[in-house]
PDB file of C-alpha atoms in Angstrom:
ATOM      1  CA  MET A   1      13.249 -56.549 -10.059  1.00 46.00           C
ATOM      2  CA  SER A   2      13.676 -60.164 -11.096  1.00 45.00           C
ATOM      3  CA  LYS A   3      11.314 -61.890 -13.493  1.00 50.00           C
ATOM      4  CA  ARG A   4       9.569 -63.641 -10.602  1.00 59.00           C
ATOM      5  CA  ASN A   5       6.019 -62.627  -9.891  1.00 80.00           C
ATOM      6  CA  LEU A   6       6.102 -59.707  -7.459  1.00 86.00           C
ATOM      7  CA  LYS A   7       4.171 -61.757  -4.895  1.00 85.00           C
ATOM      8  CA  GLN A   8       7.172 -64.110  -4.772  1.00 85.00           C
ATOM      9  CA  GLN A   9       9.570 -61.325  -3.811  1.00 90.00           C
ATOM     10  CA  PRO A  10      10.826 -61.137  -0.189  1.00 94.00           C
ATOM     11  CA  LEU A  11       8.434 -59.529   2.270  1.00 95.00           C
ATOM     12  CA  TRP A  12      10.755 -56.575   2.885  1.00 95.00           C
ATOM     13  CA  VAL A  13      10.771 -55.728  -0.825  1.00 94.00           C
ATOM     14  CA  ARG A  14       6.993 -55.659  -0.935  1.00 96.00           C
ATOM     15  CA  VAL A  15       6.809 -53.610   2.272  1.00 97.00           C
ATOM     16  CA  VAL A  16       9.253 -51.041   0.857  1.00 97.00           C
ATOM     17  CA  ILE A  17       7.187 -50.793  -2.338  1.00 96.00           C
ATOM     18  CA  MET A  18       4.018 -50.193  -0.332  1.00 97.00           C
ATOM     19  CA  ILE A  19       5.671 -47.601   1.906  1.00 97.00           C
ATOM     20  CA  PHE A  20       6.933 -45.789  -1.196  1.00 97.00           C
ATOM     21  CA  PHE A  21       3.442 -45.573  -2.668  1.00 97.00           C
ATOM     22  CA  ALA A  22       1.874 -44.600   0.672  1.00 96.00           C
ATOM     23  CA  LEU A  23       4.279 -41.652   0.879  1.00 96.00           C
ATOM     24  CA  ALA A  24       4.261 -40.772  -2.825  1.00 97.00           C
ATOM     25  CA  ILE A  25       0.470 -40.426  -2.990  1.00 96.00           C
ATOM     26  CA  GLN A  26       0.813 -37.497  -0.570  1.00 94.00           C
ATOM     27  CA  LEU A  27       3.104 -35.590  -2.953  1.00 94.00           C
ATOM     28  CA  PRO A  28       0.719 -34.189  -5.639  1.00 94.00           C
ATOM     29  CA  PRO A  29      -1.369 -32.033  -3.243  1.00 91.00           C
ATOM     30  CA  ILE A  30       1.827 -30.463  -1.902  1.00 91.00           C
ATOM     31  CA  PHE A  31       2.411 -28.873  -5.310  1.00 92.00           C
ATOM     32  CA  LEU A  32      -1.019 -27.234  -5.122  1.00 89.00           C
ATOM     33  CA  ILE A  33      -0.104 -25.814  -1.720  1.00 86.00           C
ATOM     34  CA  TYR A  34       2.927 -24.145  -3.322  1.00 87.00           C
ATOM     35  CA  ALA A  35       0.736 -22.997  -6.224  1.00 85.00           C
ATOM     36  CA  ARG A  36      -1.589 -21.369  -3.699  1.00 80.00           C
ATOM     37  CA  LYS A  37       1.284 -19.628  -1.909  1.00 79.00           C
ATOM     38  CA  GLU A  38       3.260 -18.480  -4.947  1.00 76.00           C
ATOM     39  CA  ASN A  39       0.404 -18.203  -7.466  1.00 70.00           C
ATOM     40  CA  LYS A  40       2.433 -19.954 -10.188  1.00 79.00           C
ATOM     41  CA  LEU A  41       0.922 -22.225 -12.820  1.00 84.00           C
ATOM     42  CA  SER A  42       4.164 -24.221 -12.938  1.00 91.00           C
ATOM     43  CA  TRP A  43       3.249 -25.798  -9.597  1.00 92.00           C
ATOM     44  CA  ILE A  44      -0.087 -26.891 -11.057  1.00 93.00           C
ATOM     45  CA  GLY A  45       1.822 -28.497 -13.916  1.00 94.00           C
ATOM     46  CA  ALA A  46       4.001 -30.287 -11.362  1.00 95.00           C
ATOM     47  CA  TYR A  47       0.801 -31.511  -9.691  1.00 95.00           C
ATOM     48  CA  PHE A  48      -0.353 -33.254 -12.863  1.00 96.00           C
ATOM     49  CA  VAL A  49       3.112 -34.555 -13.764  1.00 97.00           C
ATOM     50  CA  SER A  50       3.600 -36.075 -10.317  1.00 97.00           C
ATOM     51  CA  PHE A  51       0.195 -37.756 -10.532  1.00 97.00           C
ATOM     52  CA  LEU A  52       0.939 -39.175 -13.982  1.00 97.00           C
ATOM     53  CA  VAL A  53       4.373 -40.449 -12.944  1.00 97.00           C
ATOM     54  CA  LEU A  54       2.894 -42.092  -9.862  1.00 97.00           C
ATOM     55  CA  LEU A  55       0.094 -43.584 -11.928  1.00 97.00           C
ATOM     56  CA  GLY A  56       2.623 -44.959 -14.415  1.00 97.00           C
ATOM     57  CA  LEU A  57       4.672 -46.553 -11.629  1.00 97.00           C
ATOM     58  CA  ALA A  58       1.551 -48.052 -10.068  1.00 97.00           C
ATOM     59  CA  LEU A  59       0.506 -49.537 -13.418  1.00 96.00           C
ATOM     60  CA  TRP A  60       3.970 -51.021 -13.905  1.00 95.00           C
ATOM     61  CA  VAL A  61       3.974 -52.596 -10.441  1.00 96.00           C
ATOM     62  CA  SER A  62       0.457 -53.884 -11.059  1.00 95.00           C
ATOM     63  CA  GLN A  63       1.687 -55.650 -14.186  1.00 93.00           C
ATOM     64  CA  GLN A  64       4.434 -57.346 -12.166  1.00 92.00           C
ATOM     65  CA  LEU A  65       1.758 -58.982 -10.023  1.00 92.00           C
ATOM     66  CA  GLY A  66       0.488 -60.936 -12.992  1.00 86.00           C
ATOM     67  CA  LYS A  67      -3.123 -61.500 -13.955  1.00 83.00           C
ATOM     68  CA  SER A  68      -5.658 -62.503 -11.335  1.00 79.00           C
ATOM     69  CA  SER A  69      -8.569 -64.811 -12.021  1.00 83.00           C
ATOM     70  CA  LYS A  70     -11.894 -63.031 -12.388  1.00 88.00           C
ATOM     71  CA  PRO A  71     -15.368 -64.439 -11.820  1.00 90.00           C
ATOM     72  CA  MET A  72     -17.719 -64.351 -14.782  1.00 91.00           C
ATOM     73  CA  MET A  73     -19.904 -61.248 -14.598  1.00 93.00           C
ATOM     74  CA  THR A  74     -22.453 -59.655 -16.887  1.00 94.00           C
ATOM     75  CA  ARG A  75     -22.558 -55.922 -17.503  1.00 94.00           C
ATOM     76  CA  GLN A  76     -25.636 -55.664 -15.317  1.00 96.00           C
ATOM     77  CA  MET A  77     -23.842 -57.427 -12.467  1.00 96.00           C
ATOM     78  CA  LYS A  78     -20.980 -54.918 -12.703  1.00 96.00           C
ATOM     79  CA  ILE A  79     -23.456 -52.025 -12.689  1.00 96.00           C
ATOM     80  CA  ASP A  80     -25.184 -53.516  -9.648  1.00 97.00           C
ATOM     81  CA  TRP A  81     -21.880 -53.786  -7.766  1.00 98.00           C
ATOM     82  CA  VAL A  82     -20.971 -50.197  -8.614  1.00 98.00           C
ATOM     83  CA  LEU A  83     -24.355 -48.767  -7.635  1.00 97.00           C
ATOM     84  CA  GLY A  84     -24.606 -50.954  -4.538  1.00 98.00           C
ATOM     85  CA  GLY A  85     -21.057 -50.079  -3.494  1.00 98.00           C
ATOM     86  CA  TRP A  86     -21.633 -46.372  -3.990  1.00 97.00           C
ATOM     87  CA  LEU A  87     -24.895 -46.531  -2.007  1.00 98.00           C
ATOM     88  CA  ALA A  88     -23.076 -48.313   0.829  1.00 98.00           C
ATOM     89  CA  VAL A  89     -20.337 -45.635   0.804  1.00 98.00           C
ATOM     90  CA  PHE A  90     -22.956 -42.868   0.809  1.00 97.00           C
ATOM     91  CA  CYS A  91     -24.851 -44.403   3.743  1.00 97.00           C
ATOM     92  CA  ALA A  92     -21.669 -44.963   5.752  1.00 97.00           C
ATOM     93  CA  GLN A  93     -20.487 -41.409   5.151  1.00 95.00           C
ATOM     94  CA  PHE A  94     -23.901 -40.009   6.033  1.00 95.00           C
ATOM     95  CA  PHE A  95     -24.056 -42.048   9.247  1.00 97.00           C
ATOM     96  CA  PHE A  96     -20.533 -41.313  10.507  1.00 96.00           C
ATOM     97  CA  GLY A  97     -20.669 -37.756   9.153  1.00 94.00           C
ATOM     98  CA  THR A  98     -23.846 -37.070  11.117  1.00 96.00           C
ATOM     99  CA  LEU A  99     -22.276 -38.464  14.291  1.00 96.00           C
ATOM    100  CA  ASN A 100     -19.150 -36.424  13.605  1.00 94.00           C
ATOM    101  CA  GLN A 101     -21.255 -33.266  13.374  1.00 94.00           C
ATOM    102  CA  LEU A 102     -23.266 -34.066  16.498  1.00 96.00           C
ATOM    103  CA  ILE A 103     -20.345 -35.088  18.689  1.00 95.00           C
ATOM    104  CA  TYR A 104     -17.390 -33.103  17.338  1.00 92.00           C
ATOM    105  CA  HIS A 105     -19.325 -30.301  15.596  1.00 91.00           C
ATOM    106  CA  GLN A 106     -17.465 -30.863  12.326  1.00 89.00           C
ATOM    107  CA  THR A 107     -19.515 -30.277   9.190  1.00 84.00           C
ATOM    108  CA  GLN A 108     -16.497 -31.273   7.060  1.00 82.00           C
ATOM    109  CA  THR A 109     -13.655 -33.691   7.716  1.00 83.00           C
ATOM    110  CA  ALA A 110     -10.163 -32.220   8.076  1.00 82.00           C
ATOM    111  CA  ASN A 111      -9.339 -33.708   4.675  1.00 82.00           C
ATOM    112  CA  ASN A 112     -12.239 -31.860   3.018  1.00 81.00           C
ATOM    113  CA  GLN A 113     -11.376 -28.664   4.866  1.00 82.00           C
ATOM    114  CA  ILE A 114      -7.904 -28.772   3.323  1.00 78.00           C
ATOM    115  CA  ILE A 115      -9.430 -29.316  -0.122  1.00 80.00           C
ATOM    116  CA  ILE A 116     -11.854 -26.403   0.329  1.00 79.00           C
ATOM    117  CA  LYS A 117      -9.020 -24.142   1.447  1.00 78.00           C
ATOM    118  CA  LEU A 118      -6.957 -25.025  -1.611  1.00 75.00           C
ATOM    119  CA  MET A 119      -9.833 -24.689  -4.060  1.00 75.00           C
ATOM    120  CA  SER A 120     -10.972 -21.304  -2.755  1.00 72.00           C
ATOM    121  CA  HIS A 121      -7.725 -19.546  -3.747  1.00 65.00           C
ATOM    122  CA  GLN A 122      -7.871 -19.366  -7.555  1.00 78.00           C
ATOM    123  CA  SER A 123      -9.841 -20.958 -10.364  1.00 82.00           C
ATOM    124  CA  ALA A 124      -6.846 -22.800 -11.877  1.00 86.00           C
ATOM    125  CA  ILE A 125      -6.168 -24.592  -8.593  1.00 86.00           C
ATOM    126  CA  MET A 126      -9.870 -25.270  -8.166  1.00 87.00           C
ATOM    127  CA  TYR A 127     -10.222 -26.999 -11.528  1.00 89.00           C
ATOM    128  CA  ALA A 128      -6.936 -28.870 -11.128  1.00 91.00           C
ATOM    129  CA  MET A 129      -7.997 -30.176  -7.730  1.00 90.00           C
ATOM    130  CA  ALA A 130     -11.464 -31.118  -8.995  1.00 91.00           C
ATOM    131  CA  PHE A 131     -10.066 -33.061 -11.972  1.00 94.00           C
ATOM    132  CA  GLY A 132      -7.485 -34.765  -9.794  1.00 95.00           C
ATOM    133  CA  ALA A 133     -10.080 -35.754  -7.199  1.00 94.00           C
ATOM    134  CA  VAL A 134     -12.609 -37.115  -9.687  1.00 96.00           C
ATOM    135  CA  VAL A 135     -10.279 -38.802 -12.206  1.00 96.00           C
ATOM    136  CA  LEU A 136      -6.654 -39.125 -11.126  1.00 96.00           C
ATOM    137  CA  SER A 137      -7.063 -39.909  -7.417  1.00 96.00           C
ATOM    138  CA  PRO A 138      -9.623 -42.726  -7.821  1.00 97.00           C
ATOM    139  CA  ILE A 139      -7.542 -44.524 -10.455  1.00 97.00           C
ATOM    140  CA  THR A 140      -4.228 -44.098  -8.638  1.00 97.00           C
ATOM    141  CA  GLU A 141      -5.522 -44.838  -5.139  1.00 97.00           C
ATOM    142  CA  GLU A 142      -7.464 -47.908  -6.231  1.00 98.00           C
ATOM    143  CA  LEU A 143      -4.380 -49.232  -7.996  1.00 97.00           C
ATOM    144  CA  ILE A 144      -2.299 -48.715  -4.859  1.00 97.00           C
ATOM    145  CA  PHE A 145      -4.644 -49.628  -2.007  1.00 97.00           C
ATOM    146  CA  ARG A 146      -6.676 -52.324  -3.707  1.00 97.00           C
ATOM    147  CA  ARG A 147      -4.837 -53.924  -6.635  1.00 96.00           C
ATOM    148  CA  ILE A 148      -1.236 -53.562  -5.429  1.00 97.00           C
ATOM    149  CA  PHE A 149      -1.697 -53.877  -1.672  1.00 97.00           C
ATOM    150  CA  ILE A 150      -4.243 -56.696  -1.639  1.00 96.00           C
ATOM    151  CA  ASP A 151      -2.758 -58.746  -4.453  1.00 95.00           C
ATOM    152  CA  MET A 152       0.836 -58.218  -3.337  1.00 95.00           C
ATOM    153  CA  PHE A 153       0.351 -59.406   0.248  1.00 95.00           C
ATOM    154  CA  PHE A 154      -2.679 -61.710   0.326  1.00 94.00           C
ATOM    155  CA  ASP A 155      -3.940 -64.840  -1.349  1.00 90.00           C
ATOM    156  CA  SER A 156      -6.999 -64.375  -3.534  1.00 83.00           C
ATOM    157  CA  SER A 157      -8.978 -66.757  -1.312  1.00 86.00           C
ATOM    158  CA  MET A 158      -8.704 -64.371   1.664  1.00 92.00           C
ATOM    159  CA  LEU A 159     -11.443 -61.781   2.073  1.00 94.00           C
ATOM    160  CA  TRP A 160     -11.774 -59.995   5.404  1.00 95.00           C
ATOM    161  CA  TRP A 161      -8.168 -59.480   6.514  1.00 96.00           C
ATOM    162  CA  PRO A 162      -7.075 -57.759   3.274  1.00 96.00           C
ATOM    163  CA  THR A 163     -10.369 -55.862   3.159  1.00 97.00           C
ATOM    164  CA  LEU A 164     -10.049 -54.504   6.701  1.00 97.00           C
ATOM    165  CA  ILE A 165      -6.333 -53.724   6.500  1.00 97.00           C
ATOM    166  CA  SER A 166      -6.797 -52.018   3.131  1.00 97.00           C
ATOM    167  CA  GLY A 167      -9.476 -49.865   4.747  1.00 97.00           C
ATOM    168  CA  LEU A 168      -7.179 -48.975   7.652  1.00 97.00           C
ATOM    169  CA  ILE A 169      -4.312 -47.941   5.386  1.00 96.00           C
ATOM    170  CA  PHE A 170      -6.638 -45.999   3.095  1.00 96.00           C
ATOM    171  CA  SER A 171      -8.094 -44.077   6.039  1.00 96.00           C
ATOM    172  CA  ALA A 172      -4.647 -43.373   7.475  1.00 95.00           C
ATOM    173  CA  GLU A 173      -3.773 -41.648   4.196  1.00 94.00           C
ATOM    174  CA  HIS A 174      -6.552 -39.089   4.711  1.00 91.00           C
ATOM    175  CA  ALA A 175      -6.424 -36.293   7.267  1.00 83.00           C
ATOM    176  CA  SER A 176      -8.559 -37.113  10.312  1.00 88.00           C
ATOM    177  CA  THR A 177      -8.817 -35.249  13.604  1.00 90.00           C
ATOM    178  CA  ASN A 178     -11.085 -37.613  15.539  1.00 93.00           C
ATOM    179  CA  PRO A 179     -12.209 -41.276  15.536  1.00 95.00           C
ATOM    180  CA  LEU A 180     -15.436 -40.617  13.611  1.00 95.00           C
ATOM    181  CA  SER A 181     -13.593 -38.731  10.897  1.00 94.00           C
ATOM    182  CA  PHE A 182     -11.245 -41.704  10.643  1.00 96.00           C
ATOM    183  CA  LEU A 183     -14.210 -44.094  10.427  1.00 97.00           C
ATOM    184  CA  ILE A 184     -15.674 -42.177   7.469  1.00 96.00           C
ATOM    185  CA  TYR A 185     -12.642 -43.030   5.341  1.00 96.00           C
ATOM    186  CA  PHE A 186     -12.170 -46.459   6.912  1.00 98.00           C
ATOM    187  CA  ALA A 187     -15.716 -47.457   5.947  1.00 97.00           C
ATOM    188  CA  MET A 188     -15.173 -46.173   2.427  1.00 97.00           C
ATOM    189  CA  GLY A 189     -11.888 -48.086   2.120  1.00 98.00           C
ATOM    190  CA  VAL A 190     -13.467 -51.291   3.418  1.00 98.00           C
ATOM    191  CA  ILE A 191     -16.369 -51.062   0.971  1.00 98.00           C
ATOM    192  CA  LEU A 192     -14.070 -50.368  -1.968  1.00 98.00           C
ATOM    193  CA  ALA A 193     -11.815 -53.265  -0.976  1.00 98.00           C
ATOM    194  CA  PHE A 194     -14.808 -55.578  -0.554  1.00 98.00           C
ATOM    195  CA  VAL A 195     -16.140 -54.708  -4.006  1.00 98.00           C
ATOM    196  CA  TYR A 196     -12.714 -55.260  -5.543  1.00 97.00           C
ATOM    197  CA  GLN A 197     -12.322 -58.585  -3.732  1.00 96.00           C
ATOM    198  CA  LYS A 198     -15.724 -59.879  -4.816  1.00 96.00           C
ATOM    199  CA  THR A 199     -15.552 -58.696  -8.429  1.00 96.00           C
ATOM    200  CA  ARG A 200     -11.768 -58.817  -8.982  1.00 95.00           C
ATOM    201  CA  ARG A 201     -12.294 -55.836 -11.266  1.00 95.00           C
ATOM    202  CA  LEU A 202     -10.500 -52.623 -10.412  1.00 96.00           C
ATOM    203  CA  SER A 203     -12.836 -50.715 -12.718  1.00 96.00           C
ATOM    204  CA  CYS A 204     -15.722 -51.304 -10.284  1.00 97.00           C
ATOM    205  CA  SER A 205     -13.948 -49.805  -7.258  1.00 98.00           C
ATOM    206  CA  VAL A 206     -12.548 -46.978  -9.403  1.00 98.00           C
ATOM    207  CA  MET A 207     -16.041 -46.024 -10.591  1.00 98.00           C
ATOM    208  CA  ILE A 208     -17.422 -46.073  -7.027  1.00 98.00           C
ATOM    209  CA  HIS A 209     -14.497 -43.961  -5.815  1.00 98.00           C
ATOM    210  CA  GLY A 210     -14.805 -41.542  -8.725  1.00 97.00           C
ATOM    211  CA  LEU A 211     -18.574 -41.160  -8.331  1.00 97.00           C
ATOM    212  CA  ASN A 212     -18.190 -40.492  -4.617  1.00 96.00           C
ATOM    213  CA  ASN A 213     -15.530 -37.855  -5.258  1.00 95.00           C
ATOM    214  CA  LEU A 214     -17.582 -36.299  -8.064  1.00 96.00           C
ATOM    215  CA  LEU A 215     -20.497 -35.725  -5.712  1.00 93.00           C
ATOM    216  CA  ALA A 216     -18.174 -34.445  -2.977  1.00 90.00           C
ATOM    217  CA  MET A 217     -16.489 -32.016  -5.388  1.00 90.00           C
ATOM    218  CA  SER A 218     -19.876 -30.848  -6.661  1.00 90.00           C
ATOM    219  CA  ALA A 219     -20.962 -30.086  -3.097  1.00 85.00           C
ATOM    220  CA  ILE A 220     -17.728 -28.188  -2.423  1.00 82.00           C
ATOM    221  CA  LEU A 221     -18.076 -26.151  -5.622  1.00 82.00           C
ATOM    222  CA  LEU A 222     -21.661 -25.278  -4.720  1.00 82.00           C
ATOM    223  CA  ASN A 223     -20.476 -24.287  -1.263  1.00 75.00           C
ATOM    224  CA  LEU A 224     -17.907 -21.996  -2.895  1.00 71.00           C
ATOM    225  CA  GLY A 225     -20.643 -20.454  -5.047  1.00 67.00           C
ATOM    226  CA  ILE A 226     -19.396 -21.876  -8.348  1.00 63.00           C
TER     227      ILE A 226
END
């Protein structure tokens, strides 16, 4: 990589980088699938290592994008954006989730069904998945789908195109079996992208993402009788 800002690199270079991350983010859960099949803790270790390597690469690429200008915000303003964003995500998921249950008779999305299946095998996998979902996934996915994608392809003055496309890519990364299931993750991705665009602070979208996953994991653990 030359010393030019990453945004100044040829389009094909940036597309290849994004494709790499879109594929690589699917790798960590695969290790838990092997851990479930073979009952070996080494696969759980590989799960964490792969996440940390991916996170390190995402941070490095983020640095190559340079610093973006941030609007002045007080702590209370940041809290308001986080709480408002999380409430919007919750309402969207409740709305589309209810429709998904009424029309397609799905009480859980295909993505959550996979998570439940993995977590129900053994406690080590359950805790690894829970930690990854609440801490590692929000940080890594927000770096990739908000910071890297939006700032690598779009000007900071643009709002809706990067927000909508970020939501589409984010939803495509999650298992969906019908349009409403897809819309659950699309709405979440759009809200997270909107918050990032308006605040220019990745910490805000990370906290919304992490809080959402924390509540989802708590519900799954209760469902499993933990």
